[in-house]
Amino acid sequence: MNLSPAPLPPRDALMLFERTRMRTDALVAPLTPEDTMLQSMEDASPAKWHLAHTTWFFEEFILKPRQPGYVSPDDRFAFLFNSYYTQAGPRHARDRRGLVSRPGGEAVRAYRAHVEDALATLMSAGRDDGDDIAALVELGCHHEMQHQELLVTDLLHGLSFNPLLPVYKDPEPLPVTAEVTQGYTRHEGGLVDIGHGGPGFAYDCEGPRHKTFLQAYDIGTRPVTNRDWIAFMEDGGYADPRHWLMEGHDVALREGWEHPLYWWQADGEWWTYTLRGPQPVALEAPVVHVSYYEADAFARWAGARLPTEAEHEVAFRDHAITGNLMGDAGATGALRPLPGDGVWGDVWEWTASDFAPYPGFQAPEGALGEYNGKFMVNQRVLRGGSCATPRDQMRPTYRTFFYPHQRWQMMGLRLAKDV
């Protein structure tokens, strides 16, 4: 991770911390104790673990090294709730997080309160290193925001295995909207600058700012919709190997993919499971829960391609960060894609770009430098944020990354074409 070259003042960092923790509390408020223990696969983690891990992060990287005399409620939490920071010490197996029934939920909440009180005291002490502490707190808040999104998508995956298809958030009807035609905007390309290079927070993988050359290209004015995807399915898109990368088609056959994750058909109508329970598929909403392999196959079927991340950034970096994103503090938002033709939010959009270091990238020293650099292999970049991405976290240079077979995140696509 990076510390911002222009970090928030301590007072603003404390406000961000309070707002971030409130949002996490709002996300878990509807859950039963049993809900917080769900771990449906190795890629997902229980909600209780997310609560504890994000707390451990502040304790491990701020309170222990910066607050003389700080005492953890339980030194064993460092083993239980470390994720993959090898320089921070040993850790519990990732695929067994759902087996840790103790400490229970009350103990984890007490742990969060203990760390929050200690951090608020530290930040209000008027110390000479207050700016450094504020930068670390800002970083920890962005880390927790990433886990808020993971908490939501991990929970959805876990609840989807319940035959009762439980409701996390009260159902709300979607507005009736007309079909939005797929349009394209032209971008002339040339030598362009991309990547984070100014003030404000960014992860290390978003920089350094550098030059890259783009050929002229067209990019879609909206994401691919469920209506588009149904046309792909009805045309035999899943079964036709001409559209697929060989590896992707092998995965689709092995996994039995015939539609996006969480979809099924009843009485001729497509349904999907959401955090608001079973819902008819909204035809004009962006398609979600599709892998890179599926997105690439769709683009080929449509006579287009996926944009590169540089094309996506250049096309949309001047658009205001508004859209269907997770709200502030206790406002969790829709938590599902909505019909429309916005740029930010709704679904993360697969790009054709590998998650690789930008020219001149260097991981920071120490355990915090483990966050991104060691994952730069065999993954693809997504851009644009989703309905589960906190608005506080979004910026035009934000890169997230997943393996091409993964589907449980809020993943969709936007088309591009060569000129």
Tab-separated table of C-alpha atoms in Angstrom, residues 247 293 350 353-356 375-381 401-406:
chain	number	residue	atom	x	y	z
A	247	GLU	CA	-8.882	-22.238	-21.177
A	293	TYR	CA	-13.691	-15.685	-19.504
A	350	TRP	CA	-13.315	-6.399	-16.700
A	353	SER	CA	-5.148	-5.800	-19.027
A	354	ASP	CA	-3.060	-8.048	-16.832
A	355	PHE	CA	-2.547	-6.889	-13.273
A	356	ALA	CA	1.092	-5.950	-13.712
A	375	PHE	CA	-0.254	-10.547	-6.419
A	376	MET	CA	0.897	-9.246	-9.793
A	377	VAL	CA	0.599	-12.520	-11.684
A	378	ASN	CA	-2.226	-14.328	-13.519
A	379	GLN	CA	-4.895	-11.769	-12.600
A	380	ARG	CA	-6.881	-9.256	-14.626
A	381	VAL	CA	-7.656	-5.628	-13.854
A	401	PHE	CA	-7.892	-7.344	-9.723
A	402	PHE	CA	-9.166	-10.907	-9.691
A	403	TYR	CA	-8.429	-14.227	-11.319
A	404	PRO	CA	-10.167	-14.776	-14.671
A	405	HIS	CA	-12.364	-17.640	-13.423
A	406	GLN	CA	-13.807	-15.780	-10.430
